[in-house]
JSON list of C-alpha atoms in Angstrom, two decimals:
[
{"chain": "A", "resi": 18, "resn": "MET", "atom": "CA", "xyz": [-73.70, 11.08, 56.75]},
{"chain": "A", "resi": 19, "resn": "ASN", "atom": "CA", "xyz": [-71.92, 10.00, 53.56]},
{"chain": "A", "resi": 20, "resn": "THR", "atom": "CA", "xyz": [-72.11, 12.49, 50.67]},
{"chain": "A", "resi": 21, "resn": "ALA", "atom": "CA", "xyz": [-71.26, 11.79, 46.99]},
{"chain": "A", "resi": 22, "resn": "THR", "atom": "CA", "xyz": [-70.57, 14.61, 44.58]},
{"chain": "A", "resi": 23, "resn": "ILE", "atom": "CA", "xyz": [-71.95, 13.95, 41.17]},
{"chain": "A", "resi": 24, "resn": "THR", "atom": "CA", "xyz": [-70.71, 15.79, 38.12]},
{"chain": "A", "resi": 25, "resn": "SER", "atom": "CA", "xyz": [-72.60, 15.66, 34.86]},
{"chain": "A", "resi": 26, "resn": "ALA", "atom": "CA", "xyz": [-72.74, 17.51, 31.60]},
{"chain": "A", "resi": 27, "resn": "ILE", "atom": "CA", "xyz": [-76.37, 18.36, 32.09]},
{"chain": "A", "resi": 28, "resn": "LYS", "atom": "CA", "xyz": [-78.64, 18.41, 35.13]},
{"chain": "A", "resi": 29, "resn": "LEU", "atom": "CA", "xyz": [-79.80, 14.91, 36.26]},
{"chain": "A", "resi": 30, "resn": "SER", "atom": "CA", "xyz": [-83.45, 14.13, 36.02]},
{"chain": "A", "resi": 31, "resn": "SER", "atom": "CA", "xyz": [-85.27, 13.22, 39.33]},
{"chain": "A", "resi": 32, "resn": "ASP", "atom": "CA", "xyz": [-85.57, 9.58, 38.15]},
{"chain": "A", "resi": 33, "resn": "GLN", "atom": "CA", "xyz": [-81.79, 9.43, 37.44]},
{"chain": "A", "resi": 34, "resn": "ARG", "atom": "CA", "xyz": [-81.01, 11.05, 40.82]},
{"chain": "A", "resi": 35, "resn": "LYS", "atom": "CA", "xyz": [-83.16, 8.44, 42.61]},
{"chain": "A", "resi": 36, "resn": "LYS", "atom": "CA", "xyz": [-81.63, 5.58, 40.74]},
{"chain": "A", "resi": 37, "resn": "LEU", "atom": "CA", "xyz": [-78.17, 6.81, 41.33]},
{"chain": "A", "resi": 38, "resn": "LEU", "atom": "CA", "xyz": [-78.75, 7.39, 45.02]},
{"chain": "A", "resi": 39, "resn": "GLU", "atom": "CA", "xyz": [-80.08, 3.82, 45.29]},
{"chain": "A", "resi": 40, "resn": "VAL", "atom": "CA", "xyz": [-77.02, 2.41, 43.65]},
{"chain": "A", "resi": 41, "resn": "LEU", "atom": "CA", "xyz": [-74.55, 4.46, 45.69]},
{"chain": "A", "resi": 42, "resn": "LYS", "atom": "CA", "xyz": [-76.40, 3.78, 48.92]},
{"chain": "A", "resi": 43, "resn": "LYS", "atom": "CA", "xyz": [-76.16, 0.07, 48.29]},
{"chain": "A", "resi": 44, "resn": "LYS", "atom": "CA", "xyz": [-72.54, -0.01, 47.23]},
{"chain": "A", "resi": 45, "resn": "TYR", "atom": "CA", "xyz": [-70.99, 2.85, 49.15]},
{"chain": "A", "resi": 46, "resn": "ARG", "atom": "CA", "xyz": [-73.49, 3.70, 51.87]},
{"chain": "A", "resi": 47, "resn": "VAL", "atom": "CA", "xyz": [-74.10, 7.14, 50.37]},
{"chain": "A", "resi": 48, "resn": "THR", "atom": "CA", "xyz": [-76.93, 9.02, 51.94]},
{"chain": "A", "resi": 49, "resn": "GLU", "atom": "CA", "xyz": [-76.84, 12.30, 50.08]},
{"chain": "A", "resi": 50, "resn": "LEU", "atom": "CA", "xyz": [-75.91, 13.58, 46.60]},
{"chain": "A", "resi": 51, "resn": "GLU", "atom": "CA", "xyz": [-74.33, 16.87, 45.73]},
{"chain": "A", "resi": 52, "resn": "GLU", "atom": "CA", "xyz": [-74.80, 17.76, 42.10]},
{"chain": "A", "resi": 53, "resn": "GLN", "atom": "CA", "xyz": [-72.49, 19.79, 39.81]},
{"chain": "A", "resi": 54, "resn": "VAL", "atom": "CA", "xyz": [-72.93, 20.57, 36.06]},
{"chain": "A", "resi": 55, "resn": "ASP", "atom": "CA", "xyz": [-69.84, 20.68, 33.91]},
{"chain": "A", "resi": 56, "resn": "PRO", "atom": "CA", "xyz": [-70.14, 20.57, 30.17]},
{"chain": "A", "resi": 57, "resn": "GLU", "atom": "CA", "xyz": [-66.45, 19.94, 29.87]},
{"chain": "A", "resi": 58, "resn": "ILE", "atom": "CA", "xyz": [-66.93, 16.31, 30.81]},
{"chain": "A", "resi": 59, "resn": "LEU", "atom": "CA", "xyz": [-68.89, 15.96, 27.60]},
{"chain": "A", "resi": 60, "resn": "GLY", "atom": "CA", "xyz": [-71.25, 13.30, 28.84]},
{"chain": "A", "resi": 61, "resn": "GLY", "atom": "CA", "xyz": [-71.68, 10.50, 31.37]},
{"chain": "A", "resi": 62, "resn": "LEU", "atom": "CA", "xyz": [-70.92, 10.91, 35.12]},
{"chain": "A", "resi": 63, "resn": "LYS", "atom": "CA", "xyz": [-68.12, 11.64, 37.52]},
{"chain": "A", "resi": 64, "resn": "VAL", "atom": "CA", "xyz": [-68.68, 10.46, 41.09]},
{"chain": "A", "resi": 65, "resn": "THR", "atom": "CA", "xyz": [-66.58, 11.53, 44.00]},
{"chain": "A", "resi": 66, "resn": "ILE", "atom": "CA", "xyz": [-67.03, 9.99, 47.43]},
{"chain": "A", "resi": 67, "resn": "GLY", "atom": "CA", "xyz": [-64.46, 11.37, 49.90]},
{"chain": "A", "resi": 68, "resn": "SER", "atom": "CA", "xyz": [-61.03, 10.75, 48.31]},
{"chain": "A", "resi": 69, "resn": "MET", "atom": "CA", "xyz": [-62.42, 8.13, 45.92]},
{"chain": "A", "resi": 70, "resn": "GLN", "atom": "CA", "xyz": [-63.35, 9.16, 42.40]},
{"chain": "A", "resi": 71, "resn": "LEU", "atom": "CA", "xyz": [-65.26, 7.17, 39.83]},
{"chain": "A", "resi": 72, "resn": "ASP", "atom": "CA", "xyz": [-64.94, 8.77, 36.40]},
{"chain": "A", "resi": 73, "resn": "LEU", "atom": "CA", "xyz": [-67.38, 7.45, 33.87]},
{"chain": "A", "resi": 74, "resn": "SER", "atom": "CA", "xyz": [-67.40, 10.63, 31.73]},
{"chain": "A", "resi": 75, "resn": "VAL", "atom": "CA", "xyz": [-67.02, 10.69, 27.96]},
{"chain": "A", "resi": 76, "resn": "LYS", "atom": "CA", "xyz": [-64.05, 13.07, 28.44]},
{"chain": "A", "resi": 77, "resn": "ASN", "atom": "CA", "xyz": [-62.31, 10.52, 30.59]},
{"chain": "A", "resi": 78, "resn": "LYS", "atom": "CA", "xyz": [-62.99, 7.76, 27.98]},
{"chain": "A", "resi": 79, "resn": "LEU", "atom": "CA", "xyz": [-61.54, 9.91, 25.31]},
{"chain": "A", "resi": 80, "resn": "GLU", "atom": "CA", "xyz": [-58.47, 10.59, 27.37]},
{"chain": "A", "resi": 81, "resn": "ALA", "atom": "CA", "xyz": [-58.04, 6.86, 27.99]},
{"chain": "A", "resi": 82, "resn": "LEU", "atom": "CA", "xyz": [-58.15, 6.37, 24.20]},
{"chain": "A", "resi": 83, "resn": "LYS", "atom": "CA", "xyz": [-55.41, 9.01, 23.76]},
{"chain": "A", "resi": 84, "resn": "LYS", "atom": "CA", "xyz": [-53.07, 6.94, 25.86]},
{"chain": "B", "resi": 6, "resn": "MET", "atom": "CA", "xyz": [118.54, 6.14, -21.76]},
{"chain": "B", "resi": 7, "resn": "ASP", "atom": "CA", "xyz": [119.30, 5.27, -18.19]},
{"chain": "B", "resi": 8, "resn": "ILE", "atom": "CA", "xyz": [116.71, 3.67, -16.06]},
{"chain": "B", "resi": 9, "resn": "GLN", "atom": "CA", "xyz": [116.81, 5.51, -12.75]},
{"chain": "B", "resi": 10, "resn": "ILE", "atom": "CA", "xyz": [115.50, 3.01, -10.20]},
{"chain": "B", "resi": 11, "resn": "ALA", "atom": "CA", "xyz": [115.37, 5.59, -7.50]},
{"chain": "B", "resi": 12, "resn": "GLN", "atom": "CA", "xyz": [113.26, 7.81, -9.62]},
{"chain": "B", "resi": 13, "resn": "ILE", "atom": "CA", "xyz": [110.90, 4.87, -10.43]},
{"chain": "B", "resi": 14, "resn": "ILE", "atom": "CA", "xyz": [110.64, 3.98, -6.80]},
{"chain": "B", "resi": 15, "resn": "PHE", "atom": "CA", "xyz": [110.09, 7.55, -5.90]},
{"chain": "B", "resi": 16, "resn": "GLN", "atom": "CA", "xyz": [107.35, 7.75, -8.58]},
{"chain": "B", "resi": 17, "resn": "LEU", "atom": "CA", "xyz": [105.82, 4.51, -7.36]},
{"chain": "B", "resi": 18, "resn": "ILE", "atom": "CA", "xyz": [105.79, 5.74, -3.78]},
{"chain": "B", "resi": 19, "resn": "ASN", "atom": "CA", "xyz": [104.47, 9.06, -5.00]},
{"chain": "B", "resi": 20, "resn": "PHE", "atom": "CA", "xyz": [101.74, 7.27, -6.92]},
{"chain": "B", "resi": 21, "resn": "GLY", "atom": "CA", "xyz": [100.94, 5.06, -3.89]},
{"chain": "B", "resi": 22, "resn": "VAL", "atom": "CA", "xyz": [100.63, 8.01, -1.66]},
{"chain": "B", "resi": 23, "resn": "VAL", "atom": "CA", "xyz": [98.43, 9.82, -4.15]},
{"chain": "B", "resi": 24, "resn": "ALA", "atom": "CA", "xyz": [96.34, 6.71, -4.77]},
{"chain": "B", "resi": 25, "resn": "GLY", "atom": "CA", "xyz": [96.10, 6.12, -1.00]},
{"chain": "B", "resi": 26, "resn": "ALA", "atom": "CA", "xyz": [95.17, 9.74, -0.39]},
{"chain": "B", "resi": 27, "resn": "LEU", "atom": "CA", "xyz": [92.63, 9.60, -3.21]},
{"chain": "B", "resi": 28, "resn": "THR", "atom": "CA", "xyz": [91.25, 6.24, -1.81]},
{"chain": "B", "resi": 29, "resn": "VAL", "atom": "CA", "xyz": [90.85, 7.68, 1.64]},
{"chain": "B", "resi": 30, "resn": "LEU", "atom": "CA", "xyz": [89.75, 11.15, 0.80]},
{"chain": "B", "resi": 31, "resn": "LEU", "atom": "CA", "xyz": [87.76, 10.64, -2.41]},
{"chain": "B", "resi": 32, "resn": "TYR", "atom": "CA", "xyz": [86.98, 7.06, -3.34]},
{"chain": "B", "resi": 33, "resn": "LYS", "atom": "CA", "xyz": [85.69, 5.86, 0.01]},
{"chain": "B", "resi": 34, "resn": "PRO", "atom": "CA", "xyz": [83.45, 8.87, 0.71]},
{"chain": "B", "resi": 35, "resn": "ILE", "atom": "CA", "xyz": [82.07, 8.60, -2.86]},
{"chain": "B", "resi": 36, "resn": "LEU", "atom": "CA", "xyz": [81.41, 4.88, -2.36]},
{"chain": "B", "resi": 37, "resn": "LYS", "atom": "CA", "xyz": [79.89, 5.68, 1.00]},
{"chain": "B", "resi": 38, "resn": "THR", "atom": "CA", "xyz": [77.64, 8.33, -0.59]},
{"chain": "B", "resi": 39, "resn": "LEU", "atom": "CA", "xyz": [76.70, 6.07, -3.37]},
{"chain": "B", "resi": 40, "resn": "LYS", "atom": "CA", "xyz": [75.88, 3.20, -0.95]},
{"chain": "B", "resi": 41, "resn": "GLN", "atom": "CA", "xyz": [73.79, 5.60, 1.14]},
{"chain": "B", "resi": 42, "resn": "ARG", "atom": "CA", "xyz": [72.00, 6.94, -1.95]},
{"chain": "B", "resi": 43, "resn": "ALA", "atom": "CA", "xyz": [71.31, 3.38, -3.15]},
{"chain": "B", "resi": 44, "resn": "GLU", "atom": "CA", "xyz": [70.00, 2.54, 0.31]},
{"chain": "B", "resi": 45, "resn": "LYS", "atom": "CA", "xyz": [67.85, 5.78, 0.28]},
{"chain": "B", "resi": 46, "resn": "ILE", "atom": "CA", "xyz": [66.56, 4.94, -3.18]},
{"chain": "B", "resi": 47, "resn": "ALA", "atom": "CA", "xyz": [65.74, 1.34, -2.02]},
{"chain": "B", "resi": 48, "resn": "GLU", "atom": "CA", "xyz": [63.98, 2.67, 1.06]},
{"chain": "B", "resi": 49, "resn": "SER", "atom": "CA", "xyz": [62.14, 5.19, -1.04]},
{"chain": "B", "resi": 50, "resn": "GLN", "atom": "CA", "xyz": [61.12, 2.39, -3.50]},
{"chain": "B", "resi": 51, "resn": "LYS", "atom": "CA", "xyz": [60.09, 0.25, -0.58]},
{"chain": "B", "resi": 52, "resn": "ALA", "atom": "CA", "xyz": [58.10, 3.15, 0.90]},
{"chain": "B", "resi": 53, "resn": "ALA", "atom": "CA", "xyz": [56.59, 3.87, -2.47]},
{"chain": "B", "resi": 54, "resn": "GLU", "atom": "CA", "xyz": [55.57, 0.21, -2.80]},
{"chain": "B", "resi": 55, "resn": "GLN", "atom": "CA", "xyz": [54.14, 0.23, 0.65]},
{"chain": "B", "resi": 56, "resn": "ILE", "atom": "CA", "xyz": [52.26, 3.41, -0.20]},
{"chain": "B", "resi": 57, "resn": "LEU", "atom": "CA", "xyz": [50.94, 1.76, -3.34]},
{"chain": "B", "resi": 58, "resn": "ALA", "atom": "CA", "xyz": [49.91, -1.32, -1.33]},
{"chain": "B", "resi": 59, "resn": "GLU", "atom": "CA", "xyz": [48.23, 0.88, 1.17]},
{"chain": "B", "resi": 60, "resn": "LYS", "atom": "CA", "xyz": [46.54, 2.84, -1.63]},
{"chain": "B", "resi": 61, "resn": "ASP", "atom": "CA", "xyz": [45.33, -0.43, -3.12]},
{"chain": "B", "resi": 62, "resn": "GLU", "atom": "CA", "xyz": [44.11, -1.58, 0.25]},
{"chain": "B", "resi": 63, "resn": "LEU", "atom": "CA", "xyz": [42.37, 1.77, 0.77]},
{"chain": "B", "resi": 64, "resn": "ASP", "atom": "CA", "xyz": [40.80, 1.52, -2.63]},
{"chain": "B", "resi": 65, "resn": "ARG", "atom": "CA", "xyz": [39.58, -1.99, -1.80]},
{"chain": "B", "resi": 66, "resn": "VAL", "atom": "CA", "xyz": [38.18, -0.86, 1.60]},
{"chain": "B", "resi": 67, "resn": "LYS", "atom": "CA", "xyz": [36.69, 2.19, -0.04]},
{"chain": "B", "resi": 68, "resn": "LYS", "atom": "CA", "xyz": [34.99, 0.04, -2.72]},
{"chain": "B", "resi": 69, "resn": "GLN", "atom": "CA", "xyz": [33.85, -2.42, -0.14]},
{"chain": "B", "resi": 70, "resn": "GLU", "atom": "CA", "xyz": [32.48, 0.39, 2.05]},
{"chain": "B", "resi": 71, "resn": "LEU", "atom": "CA", "xyz": [30.72, 1.95, -0.93]},
{"chain": "B", "resi": 72, "resn": "GLU", "atom": "CA", "xyz": [29.10, -1.28, -1.81]},
{"chain": "B", "resi": 73, "resn": "LYS", "atom": "CA", "xyz": [28.05, -1.77, 1.83]},
{"chain": "B", "resi": 74, "resn": "ALA", "atom": "CA", "xyz": [26.69, 1.75, 1.97]},
{"chain": "B", "resi": 75, "resn": "LYS", "atom": "CA", "xyz": [24.91, 1.22, -1.25]},
{"chain": "B", "resi": 76, "resn": "LYS", "atom": "CA", "xyz": [23.36, -2.02, 0.09]},
{"chain": "B", "resi": 77, "resn": "GLU", "atom": "CA", "xyz": [22.46, -0.34, 3.31]},
{"chain": "B", "resi": 78, "resn": "SER", "atom": "CA", "xyz": [20.89, 2.60, 1.46]},
{"chain": "B", "resi": 79, "resn": "VAL", "atom": "CA", "xyz": [18.82, 0.23, -0.71]},
{"chain": "B", "resi": 80, "resn": "GLN", "atom": "CA", "xyz": [17.84, -1.62, 2.38]},
{"chain": "B", "resi": 81, "resn": "LEU", "atom": "CA", "xyz": [17.00, 1.71, 4.17]},
{"chain": "B", "resi": 82, "resn": "VAL", "atom": "CA", "xyz": [14.89, 2.81, 1.27]},
{"chain": "B", "resi": 83, "resn": "SER", "atom": "CA", "xyz": [13.16, -0.52, 1.17]},
{"chain": "B", "resi": 84, "resn": "THR", "atom": "CA", "xyz": [12.55, -0.48, 4.92]},
{"chain": "B", "resi": 85, "resn": "ALA", "atom": "CA", "xyz": [11.33, 3.11, 4.75]},
{"chain": "B", "resi": 86, "resn": "SER", "atom": "CA", "xyz": [9.02, 2.32, 1.84]},
{"chain": "B", "resi": 87, "resn": "LYS", "atom": "CA", "xyz": [7.68, -0.67, 3.66]},
{"chain": "B", "resi": 88, "resn": "GLU", "atom": "CA", "xyz": [7.06, 1.43, 6.85]},
{"chain": "B", "resi": 89, "resn": "ALA", "atom": "CA", "xyz": [5.53, 4.21, 4.91]},
{"chain": "B", "resi": 90, "resn": "GLU", "atom": "CA", "xyz": [3.24, 1.73, 3.17]},
{"chain": "B", "resi": 91, "resn": "GLU", "atom": "CA", "xyz": [2.27, 0.16, 6.45]},
{"chain": "B", "resi": 92, "resn": "LYS", "atom": "CA", "xyz": [1.68, 3.59, 8.02]},
{"chain": "B", "resi": 93, "resn": "LYS", "atom": "CA", "xyz": [-0.38, 4.58, 5.02]},
{"chain": "B", "resi": 94, "resn": "SER", "atom": "CA", "xyz": [-2.49, 1.41, 5.35]},
{"chain": "B", "resi": 95, "resn": "GLU", "atom": "CA", "xyz": [-2.92, 1.96, 9.05]},
{"chain": "B", "resi": 96, "resn": "LEU", "atom": "CA", "xyz": [-3.96, 5.65, 8.48]},
{"chain": "B", "resi": 97, "resn": "MET", "atom": "CA", "xyz": [-6.34, 4.59, 5.71]},
{"chain": "B", "resi": 98, "resn": "ALA", "atom": "CA", "xyz": [-7.82, 1.87, 7.90]},
{"chain": "B", "resi": 99, "resn": "ASN", "atom": "CA", "xyz": [-8.25, 4.32, 10.88]},
{"chain": "B", "resi": 100, "resn": "ALA", "atom": "CA", "xyz": [-9.77, 6.95, 8.60]},
{"chain": "B", "resi": 101, "resn": "ARG", "atom": "CA", "xyz": [-12.26, 4.36, 7.16]},
{"chain": "B", "resi": 102, "resn": "LYS", "atom": "CA", "xyz": [-13.09, 3.24, 10.69]},
{"chain": "B", "resi": 103, "resn": "GLU", "atom": "CA", "xyz": [-13.71, 6.86, 11.78]},
{"chain": "B", "resi": 104, "resn": "VAL", "atom": "CA", "xyz": [-15.76, 7.65, 8.80]},
{"chain": "B", "resi": 105, "resn": "LYS", "atom": "CA", "xyz": [-17.82, 4.49, 9.25]},
{"chain": "B", "resi": 106, "resn": "ALA", "atom": "CA", "xyz": [-18.31, 5.24, 12.97]},
{"chain": "B", "resi": 107, "resn": "TYR", "atom": "CA", "xyz": [-19.32, 8.82, 12.14]},
{"chain": "B", "resi": 108, "resn": "VAL", "atom": "CA", "xyz": [-21.75, 7.69, 9.44]},
{"chain": "B", "resi": 109, "resn": "GLU", "atom": "CA", "xyz": [-23.25, 5.13, 11.76]},
{"chain": "B", "resi": 110, "resn": "SER", "atom": "CA", "xyz": [-23.48, 7.64, 14.63]},
{"chain": "B", "resi": 111, "resn": "GLU", "atom": "CA", "xyz": [-25.19, 10.20, 12.34]},
{"chain": "B", "resi": 112, "resn": "LYS", "atom": "CA", "xyz": [-27.51, 7.53, 10.94]},
{"chain": "B", "resi": 113, "resn": "GLU", "atom": "CA", "xyz": [-28.40, 6.42, 14.47]},
{"chain": "B", "resi": 114, "resn": "LYS", "atom": "CA", "xyz": [-29.01, 10.08, 15.43]},
{"chain": "B", "resi": 115, "resn": "TRP", "atom": "CA", "xyz": [-31.08, 10.67, 12.34]},
{"chain": "B", "resi": 116, "resn": "GLU", "atom": "CA", "xyz": [-33.16, 7.55, 13.01]},
{"chain": "B", "resi": 117, "resn": "LYS", "atom": "CA", "xyz": [-33.68, 8.74, 16.65]},
{"chain": "B", "resi": 118, "resn": "GLU", "atom": "CA", "xyz": [-34.73, 12.21, 15.40]},
{"chain": "B", "resi": 119, "resn": "LYS", "atom": "CA", "xyz": [-36.93, 10.71, 12.81]},
{"chain": "B", "resi": 120, "resn": "ALA", "atom": "CA", "xyz": [-38.64, 8.46, 15.40]},
{"chain": "B", "resi": 121, "resn": "GLN", "atom": "CA", "xyz": [-39.02, 11.35, 17.77]},
{"chain": "B", "resi": 122, "resn": "MET", "atom": "CA", "xyz": [-40.43, 13.55, 14.92]},
{"chain": "B", "resi": 123, "resn": "MET", "atom": "CA", "xyz": [-42.86, 10.76, 14.11]},
{"chain": "B", "resi": 124, "resn": "LYS", "atom": "CA", "xyz": [-43.80, 10.39, 17.73]},
{"chain": "B", "resi": 125, "resn": "ASN", "atom": "CA", "xyz": [-44.34, 14.07, 18.00]},
{"chain": "B", "resi": 126, "resn": "PHE", "atom": "CA", "xyz": [-46.29, 14.22, 14.79]},
{"chain": "B", "resi": 127, "resn": "GLN", "atom": "CA", "xyz": [-48.52, 11.32, 15.93]},
{"chain": "B", "resi": 128, "resn": "LYS", "atom": "CA", "xyz": [-49.12, 12.95, 19.34]},
{"chain": "B", "resi": 129, "resn": "GLU", "atom": "CA", "xyz": [-50.01, 16.21, 17.59]},
{"chain": "B", "resi": 130, "resn": "LEU", "atom": "CA", "xyz": [-52.26, 14.50, 15.17]},
{"chain": "B", "resi": 131, "resn": "ARG", "atom": "CA", "xyz": [-53.93, 12.44, 17.97]},
{"chain": "B", "resi": 132, "resn": "ASP", "atom": "CA", "xyz": [-54.34, 15.61, 20.13]},
{"chain": "B", "resi": 133, "resn": "ALA", "atom": "CA", "xyz": [-55.89, 17.42, 17.11]},
{"chain": "B", "resi": 134, "resn": "VAL", "atom": "CA", "xyz": [-58.23, 14.47, 16.34]},
{"chain": "B", "resi": 135, "resn": "PHE", "atom": "CA", "xyz": [-59.31, 14.36, 19.97]},
{"chain": "B", "resi": 136, "resn": "LEU", "atom": "CA", "xyz": [-59.85, 18.11, 20.11]},
{"chain": "B", "resi": 137, "resn": "VAL", "atom": "CA", "xyz": [-62.01, 18.00, 17.01]},
{"chain": "B", "resi": 138, "resn": "THR", "atom": "CA", "xyz": [-63.83, 14.93, 18.49]},
{"chain": "B", "resi": 139, "resn": "GLU", "atom": "CA", "xyz": [-64.47, 16.77, 21.71]},
{"chain": "B", "resi": 140, "resn": "LYS", "atom": "CA", "xyz": [-65.81, 19.74, 19.93]},
{"chain": "B", "resi": 141, "resn": "VAL", "atom": "CA", "xyz": [-68.03, 17.63, 17.78]},
{"chain": "B", "resi": 142, "resn": "ILE", "atom": "CA", "xyz": [-69.24, 15.72, 20.80]},
{"chain": "B", "resi": 143, "resn": "SER", "atom": "CA", "xyz": [-69.84, 18.81, 22.90]},
{"chain": "B", "resi": 144, "resn": "LYS", "atom": "CA", "xyz": [-71.93, 20.35, 20.19]},
{"chain": "B", "resi": 145, "resn": "GLY", "atom": "CA", "xyz": [-73.49, 17.26, 18.76]},
{"chain": "B", "resi": 146, "resn": "ILE", "atom": "CA", "xyz": [-74.89, 15.44, 21.83]},
{"chain": "B", "resi": 147, "resn": "ASP", "atom": "CA", "xyz": [-78.58, 16.21, 22.40]},
{"chain": "B", "resi": 148, "resn": "GLU", "atom": "CA", "xyz": [-80.39, 15.94, 25.72]},
{"chain": "B", "resi": 149, "resn": "LYS", "atom": "CA", "xyz": [-81.72, 12.50, 24.96]},
{"chain": "B", "resi": 150, "resn": "THR", "atom": "CA", "xyz": [-78.30, 11.16, 24.27]},
{"chain": "B", "resi": 151, "resn": "HIS", "atom": "CA", "xyz": [-76.99, 12.91, 27.46]},
{"chain": "B", "resi": 152, "resn": "GLY", "atom": "CA", "xyz": [-79.78, 11.14, 29.37]},
{"chain": "B", "resi": 153, "resn": "LYS", "atom": "CA", "xyz": [-78.85, 7.83, 27.88]},
{"chain": "B", "resi": 154, "resn": "LEU", "atom": "CA", "xyz": [-75.08, 8.38, 28.72]},
{"chain": "B", "resi": 155, "resn": "ILE", "atom": "CA", "xyz": [-76.06, 9.16, 32.33]},
{"chain": "B", "resi": 156, "resn": "ASP", "atom": "CA", "xyz": [-78.17, 6.06, 32.44]},
{"chain": "B", "resi": 157, "resn": "GLU", "atom": "CA", "xyz": [-75.32, 3.92, 31.15]},
{"chain": "B", "resi": 158, "resn": "SER", "atom": "CA", "xyz": [-73.10, 5.34, 33.79]},
{"chain": "B", "resi": 159, "resn": "ILE", "atom": "CA", "xyz": [-75.58, 4.55, 36.49]},
{"chain": "B", "resi": 160, "resn": "ALA", "atom": "CA", "xyz": [-75.78, 1.01, 35.12]},
{"chain": "B", "resi": 161, "resn": "THR", "atom": "CA", "xyz": [-72.04, 0.66, 35.14]},
{"chain": "B", "resi": 162, "resn": "LEU", "atom": "CA", "xyz": [-71.91, 1.88, 38.80]},
{"chain": "B", "resi": 163, "resn": "ALA", "atom": "CA", "xyz": [-74.56, -0.71, 39.70]},
{"chain": "B", "resi": 164, "resn": "LYS", "atom": "CA", "xyz": [-72.46, -3.65, 38.42]}
]
């Protein structure tokens, strides 16, 4: 069983959850999602699968702009 | 008047004895003394001439030495002046070099400090701008926009 931890600024809708699971299953063989809400990321998503992290949050984009 | 030959002879002998005695006892010593005195005077004169000659020679040497000393002193002063001038030039050149190096070092230091200050200022400004942006975004994004951002993220993941 491969679990992905999803962090978002607001709770995902069921449609978004479904789409996301489909994408992650296809690309990373993820079978389950674990959701977290963190307003600090400002928007977008942060996906953690094991030791791999895909940061697509607005906060991360702003940080990248800072550099 | 009778001429008494014996008396005359006697007188002549008497005169001869006296003259001989005077010659031996007085004339010769006086002559000898005079001769000695003349010799002494001549020697003294010769010595005086020699002394005068020596004095002239000494004067000449003295004058020569004085001129030599004068020349040497002039040369010494000239050399000393030249050396002092060279030393002065060298000191001035060194001082100028040191001042220039100091000014350049200070300028470089100041440029570095200025650049660092600018860098710090830019970083602080950037941080402040991003802080404000974050605040604005956190308060300004509505649920619809959040949904859109999440959809975009899912689309990015799908690529």
